[in-house]
């Protein structure tokens, strides 16, 4: 029987966009899922959307949308982004789906019936941003949230409570008996210390707003969003449904069950979730992998502070795999990482352009030059340096597999780069261009090239989980079908028939140029001009402002600044050319509402007709009306 693997990301709040910080969780889960598939394991990779709660309701209100409209929009965008980031999820669960709602309602009723949930009175401090309650001792000064620092609100309610206190000791016992339940160990220690200070029963229902799953037996209450959200890991497996085969296969009888979470949501997963499972008498089958934060120099990447980078800002210019590799290779397990463009560019040039890219292109060029592209498995005894390479490859396979199984991607990838560097060294040690001058050394030259190509094959195999597109190109260039880890050993290939010319996988970056480009994006250097002469209200009234929806957006060919947008205004689609390409990616704009000057005389801009003008956010103090696009935090307004 095949081994199974069930790996989950947290389900993302449907209140906002994904930035490179929170994309980290999903990228590493993807690498883990792909790794298990290559091991031949029956793998299920789950991600999804957390769509209920006060935070979403308030975000929808701010944007002038119904909550369902907002979550539909964000779920669609997020799913599309995951596809663009090559995330191989098997299921995308949304907490507003019926398959989930039903399970949450059943769980709640079961816990009511067993007495693990009871009705009581609540008065406490609540942080809407984190959707979490805090005791007076947990809160910072001036009633601010200990996690995010925002002000908390006093909430009073007649509410249902989950008996955390009843399970406090059982949880501590479980953690002690399962030392690898929470990884890394520092996070486990944090949880133990927190629980030992004493738990309080948890308020698990709300009546002050409606956007949640109603309690079946008492529908004026909605289920606390974290109880709702955590249940996704089971509802996606068909738990408590007519068909719970996946629950049986991946959970009850599963081999590997991993929840991956950032350190900010540790408490919910390490305390509430196992206690819920104990109360439900469901076996605790999961292990928790807790990662740190991606930080900017200015602090935590967060949407509300405006201190973040969108994945598209990186992948549109430097490629998806450069981004995926950087995130996976540079983030140490459990610790934070500061993202800087300087470091990203350096790693790009060293790891990708120099080490990997050069190895592949040099080797393919030599295979063509000396063997017309066809290299056979050698029959002569390998050189000492080749034996050394084979031996290193064997060690790397073992270390890599053990590191990736334990979520230590950084060390696993360092192993792969050891092999890449050792393979590059083989070229310097054997000097194939000298061997080629001596017809009697043809066999030796053949053996060297075979070792180079075979090493590149196994390197590509180990890179498949992290940079799948690049690894696939390499397989193609070697003239091989991509395969799985059953072929992760040296010397399996009989013949390589490589392509005539390898493509440049990663073009070396001019770091100074790129830094300048990024700096110009952050603080656009644009000339300001004096404020124009006053106009009267009558003059202003001549301007016809309409709300339109962007249905398509593209770069204008040959221009760095201009986007060509197709905007639906009333029932007509207009083309508008707008100089916002430095601030917005085309894909970000599709579906967004914008304000359009609808009665501006059509004009040609760089050869393209423009039927109106878009009012969009730009730098401070610029001579241009500022209107925020609706997907931004601050609210749309024409000033
Ligand atoms: O927490 N660096 O959703 P979310 C690294 N809905 N990881 C980060 C990060 C950063 N700068 N910022 C956020 C939720 N994350 C809940 C989950 S699961 C039952 C419910 C991580 O959209 C964060 O730690 O706020 C979490 O793992 C993920 O992004 C989604 O966060």
XYZ file of C-alpha atoms in Angstrom, residues 130-571:
442
model
C -6.530 38.837 15.061
C -10.055 37.569 15.798
C -8.838 36.689 19.304
C -9.824 37.243 22.931
C -7.298 38.329 25.538
C -7.255 38.386 29.294
C -6.271 41.569 31.143
C -2.885 40.060 32.015
C -2.148 39.187 28.397
C -2.851 42.670 27.091
C -0.295 45.390 26.614
C -0.733 48.798 28.178
C -3.711 50.878 27.091
C -5.705 47.811 26.135
C -3.838 46.927 22.992
C -3.526 43.503 21.444
C -0.382 41.632 22.541
C -0.040 40.145 19.040
C -0.599 43.009 16.613
C -0.619 46.053 18.902
C -3.973 47.369 17.694
C -6.596 48.561 20.234
C -8.866 45.829 21.569
C -12.615 46.242 22.124
C -14.620 45.280 25.153
C -17.173 42.689 24.103
C -20.129 41.600 26.217
C -22.203 38.647 25.243
C -24.180 35.677 26.399
C -21.985 33.114 24.729
C -21.081 29.494 24.425
C -17.776 28.334 25.904
C -15.467 25.435 25.130
C -14.058 23.734 28.220
C -10.351 24.226 27.596
C -9.692 23.916 31.324
C -10.971 20.343 31.341
C -8.343 19.320 28.774
C -5.406 21.353 30.025
C -3.579 18.451 31.644
C -4.442 16.034 28.829
C -2.899 18.467 26.348
C 0.294 18.815 28.390
C 0.507 15.017 28.636
C 0.011 14.682 24.897
C 2.750 17.202 24.121
C 5.132 15.441 26.465
C 4.420 12.020 24.997
C 4.858 13.300 21.426
C 8.039 15.359 21.385
C 7.802 16.089 17.654
C 4.159 17.245 17.783
C 5.153 20.930 17.620
C 8.291 21.792 15.653
C 10.726 23.444 16.082
C 11.145 22.683 19.794
C 11.337 26.361 20.795
C 7.706 26.731 19.724
C 6.749 23.643 21.710
C 8.368 25.146 24.800
C 6.407 28.356 24.278
C 3.141 26.437 24.109
C 3.912 24.369 27.194
C 4.770 27.502 29.180
C 1.553 29.163 28.035
C -0.635 26.185 28.959
C 1.101 25.730 32.303
C 0.209 29.315 33.226
C -3.379 28.092 33.102
C -6.030 28.079 30.383
C -9.447 29.701 30.572
C -12.518 28.321 28.867
C -12.802 29.745 25.369
C -15.724 31.816 24.154
C -16.806 30.043 20.954
C -19.894 31.932 19.799
C -20.899 35.511 19.030
C -24.177 37.358 18.786
C -22.905 40.865 17.999
C -22.632 40.190 14.260
C -24.139 37.749 11.797
C -21.368 36.882 9.319
C -20.598 33.390 10.516
C -21.977 29.886 10.748
C -25.175 29.877 12.829
C -25.332 27.485 15.771
C -28.005 25.002 14.661
C -29.831 24.808 17.962
C -29.504 28.534 18.760
C -29.156 30.446 15.467
C -28.804 33.925 16.930
C -25.262 32.801 17.782
C -22.607 32.348 15.136
C -19.644 30.054 15.707
C -16.362 31.761 16.690
C -14.341 32.101 13.522
C -11.307 30.164 14.766
C -13.406 27.101 15.661
C -15.036 27.413 12.252
C -11.670 27.808 10.499
C -9.771 25.019 12.248
C -12.471 22.527 11.300
C -11.514 22.986 7.619
C -8.724 20.454 8.012
C -11.365 17.784 8.620
C -14.288 19.058 6.561
C -12.070 18.970 3.459
C -11.614 15.243 4.088
C -15.343 14.552 4.148
C -15.422 14.171 7.942
C -19.014 13.689 9.193
C -20.254 13.446 5.596
C -21.741 10.564 3.619
C -18.330 9.851 2.185
C -15.517 10.034 4.709
C -13.088 7.821 2.772
C -10.472 10.596 2.627
C -10.817 11.206 6.353
C -10.144 7.529 6.969
C -7.306 7.367 4.468
C -5.401 10.591 5.087
C -6.243 11.246 8.739
C -7.179 8.156 10.739
C -4.876 5.761 8.890
C -2.584 8.401 7.368
C 1.190 8.247 7.546
C 2.124 11.924 7.413
C -0.272 14.685 8.459
C 1.285 18.147 8.597
C -0.275 21.510 9.360
C 2.044 24.361 8.437
C 1.481 27.660 10.212
C 3.239 30.935 10.908
C 4.224 31.673 14.499
C 1.385 34.203 14.869
C -1.218 31.456 14.762
C 0.599 28.919 16.895
C -1.718 29.119 19.914
C -4.836 28.331 17.883
C -3.266 25.262 16.290
C -1.303 23.980 19.262
C -3.973 24.467 21.941
C -7.513 24.943 20.620
C -7.232 22.475 17.757
C -5.910 19.447 19.681
C -8.359 20.159 22.504
C -11.233 20.306 20.030
C -10.126 16.961 18.619
C -9.881 15.432 22.099
C -13.364 16.674 22.931
C -14.663 15.221 19.657
C -12.806 11.966 20.327
C -11.022 12.306 17.024
C -7.411 11.086 17.063
C -4.742 13.798 16.980
C -2.868 12.753 13.898
C -1.194 15.958 12.860
C 2.196 17.497 13.465
C 2.609 21.227 13.515
C 5.395 22.941 11.559
C 5.756 26.494 12.755
C 7.642 28.994 10.664
C 8.810 32.537 11.319
C 7.938 35.722 9.517
C 9.230 37.294 6.384
C 10.178 40.781 7.472
C 11.012 43.949 5.633
C 13.791 46.155 6.960
C 11.030 48.281 8.497
C 9.490 45.311 10.363
C 6.803 42.700 9.782
C 5.359 42.577 6.331
C 1.741 43.485 6.674
C -0.943 44.827 4.450
C -2.346 47.245 6.968
C 1.015 48.998 7.441
C 1.633 49.170 3.681
C 4.988 47.530 4.332
C 4.888 44.660 1.865
C 5.712 43.399 -1.617
C 3.297 41.540 -3.878
C 4.601 38.295 -5.433
C 3.902 39.669 -8.897
C 6.295 42.543 -8.335
C 9.035 39.938 -8.177
C 7.908 37.197 -10.516
C 6.927 39.463 -13.395
C 10.473 40.816 -13.557
C 12.713 38.024 -12.238
C 10.692 34.879 -12.880
C 8.653 32.578 -10.687
C 11.367 30.047 -9.921
C 13.847 32.663 -8.742
C 11.210 33.752 -6.226
C 10.241 30.214 -5.181
C 13.859 29.221 -4.675
C 14.727 32.312 -2.674
C 11.781 31.872 -0.316
C 12.476 28.190 0.239
C 16.257 28.321 0.435
C 16.814 31.489 2.411
C 14.239 31.099 5.187
C 15.670 29.142 8.113
C 13.127 26.788 9.661
C 11.329 28.474 12.507
C 13.181 31.797 12.293
C 12.396 35.106 10.684
C 13.981 36.309 7.467
C 14.430 39.901 6.365
C 13.658 40.236 2.677
C 15.835 42.682 0.814
C 16.216 43.097 -2.906
C 20.004 43.266 -2.436
C 20.065 39.743 -1.066
C 17.556 38.475 -3.584
C 19.686 39.760 -6.474
C 22.894 38.380 -4.998
C 21.382 34.926 -4.515
C 19.851 35.072 -7.978
C 23.227 35.727 -9.585
C 25.183 33.226 -7.506
C 22.763 30.313 -7.139
C 20.889 30.515 -10.403
C 22.786 32.452 -13.052
C 26.289 31.267 -12.052
C 26.091 27.907 -10.307
C 23.094 26.167 -11.842
C 22.596 28.068 -15.102
C 26.247 27.960 -16.131
C 26.633 24.296 -15.281
C 23.735 23.336 -17.517
C 24.659 25.564 -20.442
C 28.396 24.733 -20.398
C 27.740 21.011 -20.198
C 25.190 20.991 -22.986
C 27.485 23.065 -25.187
C 30.335 20.574 -24.617
C 28.102 17.555 -25.260
C 27.231 19.106 -28.612
C 30.741 20.156 -29.477
C 32.519 16.914 -28.623
C 29.803 14.259 -29.095
C 27.281 15.852 -31.407
C 24.803 15.949 -28.521
C 24.777 12.206 -27.827
C 26.589 10.927 -24.733
C 26.576 7.219 -23.828
C 27.164 5.585 -20.464
C 30.936 4.986 -20.289
C 32.477 1.514 -20.143
C 35.820 2.590 -18.704
C 36.543 2.791 -14.998
C 35.668 6.236 -13.597
C 38.412 8.715 -12.704
C 39.021 9.330 -9.000
C 37.401 12.746 -9.214
C 34.359 11.165 -10.861
C 34.137 8.558 -8.106
C 34.307 11.368 -5.587
C 31.389 13.046 -7.345
C 29.347 9.828 -7.352
C 30.013 9.348 -3.665
C 29.048 12.903 -2.827
C 25.865 12.529 -4.875
C 24.904 9.482 -2.787
C 25.414 11.407 0.462
C 23.481 14.363 -0.908
C 20.485 12.150 -1.815
C 20.267 10.877 1.741
C 20.754 14.236 3.438
C 18.388 15.961 1.040
C 15.618 13.429 1.633
C 15.962 13.525 5.365
C 16.010 17.338 5.366
C 12.960 17.722 3.124
C 11.016 15.090 5.117
C 11.674 17.160 8.227
C 10.729 20.446 6.558
C 14.364 21.617 6.640
C 14.282 22.919 3.093
C 17.170 25.267 3.588
C 19.579 22.501 4.538
C 18.166 20.182 1.852
C 18.811 22.817 -0.800
C 22.288 23.570 0.528
C 23.012 19.890 -0.082
C 21.827 20.210 -3.680
C 24.037 23.265 -4.140
C 26.995 21.313 -2.750
C 26.470 18.852 -5.537
C 26.055 21.622 -8.123
C 29.338 23.157 -7.013
C 31.123 19.810 -6.920
C 29.924 19.147 -10.459
C 31.172 22.536 -11.652
C 34.478 21.694 -10.006
C 34.727 18.509 -12.061
C 34.934 20.682 -15.174
C 37.828 22.661 -13.704
C 39.570 19.462 -12.583
C 39.300 17.586 -15.885
C 39.526 20.453 -18.417
C 37.423 18.755 -21.120
C 38.663 21.193 -23.813
C 42.205 19.844 -23.275
C 41.022 16.226 -23.307
C 39.279 16.954 -26.604
C 42.599 17.795 -28.235
C 43.906 14.246 -27.741
C 42.057 11.551 -29.749
C 43.343 8.898 -27.321
C 41.448 10.601 -24.481
C 38.055 10.351 -26.198
C 36.862 7.712 -23.683
C 37.930 9.833 -20.747
C 36.168 12.859 -22.221
C 33.052 10.745 -22.698
C 33.176 9.637 -19.087
C 33.562 13.219 -17.834
C 30.627 14.447 -19.878
C 28.479 11.537 -18.802
C 29.236 12.331 -15.165
C 28.371 15.971 -15.689
C 25.090 15.162 -17.417
C 24.110 12.467 -14.926
C 24.810 14.835 -12.080
C 22.666 17.515 -13.710
C 19.866 14.940 -14.060
C 19.794 14.100 -10.354
C 20.131 17.772 -9.452
C 17.086 18.566 -11.609
C 15.215 15.716 -9.926
C 15.908 17.124 -6.473
C 14.906 20.603 -7.636
C 11.540 19.460 -8.998
C 9.672 20.185 -5.730
C 10.989 23.716 -5.464
C 11.509 25.043 -8.992
C 9.418 22.656 -11.075
C 9.378 24.714 -14.281
C 13.151 25.038 -14.407
C 13.714 21.404 -13.485
C 11.374 20.331 -16.288
C 13.251 22.473 -18.800
C 16.499 20.832 -17.707
C 15.034 17.339 -18.179
C 13.904 18.360 -21.621
C 17.334 19.746 -22.466
C 18.958 16.482 -21.393
C 16.571 14.654 -23.715
C 14.926 12.810 -20.792
C 11.433 12.358 -19.445
C 11.017 13.801 -15.973
C 10.817 10.995 -13.413
C 10.365 10.390 -9.678
C 12.680 9.595 -6.778
C 12.871 5.910 -7.714
C 15.540 7.174 -10.144
C 17.448 9.168 -7.545
C 20.716 7.294 -7.901
C 23.784 7.840 -10.012
C 24.437 6.023 -13.280
C 20.906 5.043 -14.341
C 20.919 6.817 -17.717
C 22.184 4.882 -20.749
C 22.135 7.642 -23.350
C 21.756 11.394 -23.226
C 20.602 13.102 -26.399
C 20.761 16.750 -25.455
C 19.195 19.728 -27.224
C 21.305 21.645 -29.746
C 21.524 24.707 -27.533
C 20.587 25.200 -23.912
C 18.459 28.236 -23.252
C 19.641 30.861 -20.795
C 17.765 29.745 -17.689
C 18.655 32.772 -15.563
C 20.151 35.858 -17.125
C 22.679 37.535 -14.850
C 21.274 40.645 -13.229
C 23.019 43.975 -13.167
C 22.531 44.469 -9.447
C 23.115 48.195 -9.440
C 20.628 48.718 -12.234
C 18.031 46.572 -10.496
C 18.495 48.335 -7.186
C 17.986 51.631 -8.935
C 14.855 50.307 -10.581
C 13.429 49.096 -7.275
C 14.306 52.343 -5.528
C 12.545 54.339 -8.226
C 9.437 52.209 -7.675
C 9.401 52.801 -3.939
C 9.852 56.549 -4.004
C 8.867 57.667 -7.447
C 10.936 60.680 -8.336
C 8.444 62.838 -10.114
C 8.476 66.556 -10.413
C 5.749 68.398 -8.572
C 4.322 71.618 -9.958
C 2.424 74.505 -8.342
C -1.279 73.965 -7.618
C -3.304 75.168 -10.574
C -5.699 78.138 -10.490
C -8.956 77.660 -8.564
C -12.014 76.424 -10.393
C -15.637 76.960 -9.467
C -18.044 74.216 -8.555
C -19.806 74.788 -11.877
C -16.576 74.186 -13.693
C -15.954 71.062 -11.639
C -19.483 69.856 -12.359
C -18.602 69.687 -16.020
C -16.425 66.690 -15.182
C -18.502 63.529 -15.419
C -17.079 60.983 -12.953
C -18.302 57.393 -13.288
C -17.401 54.181 -11.550
C -16.143 51.566 -14.004
C -14.872 48.001 -13.685
C -11.562 46.944 -15.228
C -12.249 43.904 -17.406
C -8.817 43.641 -19.015
C -5.420 45.268 -18.557
C -2.174 44.973 -20.489
C 1.123 46.801 -20.820
C 1.268 49.129 -23.816
C 3.949 47.701 -26.054
C 7.156 49.688 -25.929
C 6.217 51.655 -22.811
C 7.314 51.166 -19.201
C 4.683 53.497 -17.794
C 1.519 52.918 -19.689
C -1.202 50.321 -19.249
C -4.059 49.788 -21.685
C -7.216 49.073 -19.716
C -10.584 47.897 -20.955
C -13.078 49.416 -18.563
C -16.773 48.743 -18.399
C -18.574 52.045 -17.740
C -22.374 51.691 -17.698
C -22.969 49.166 -20.484
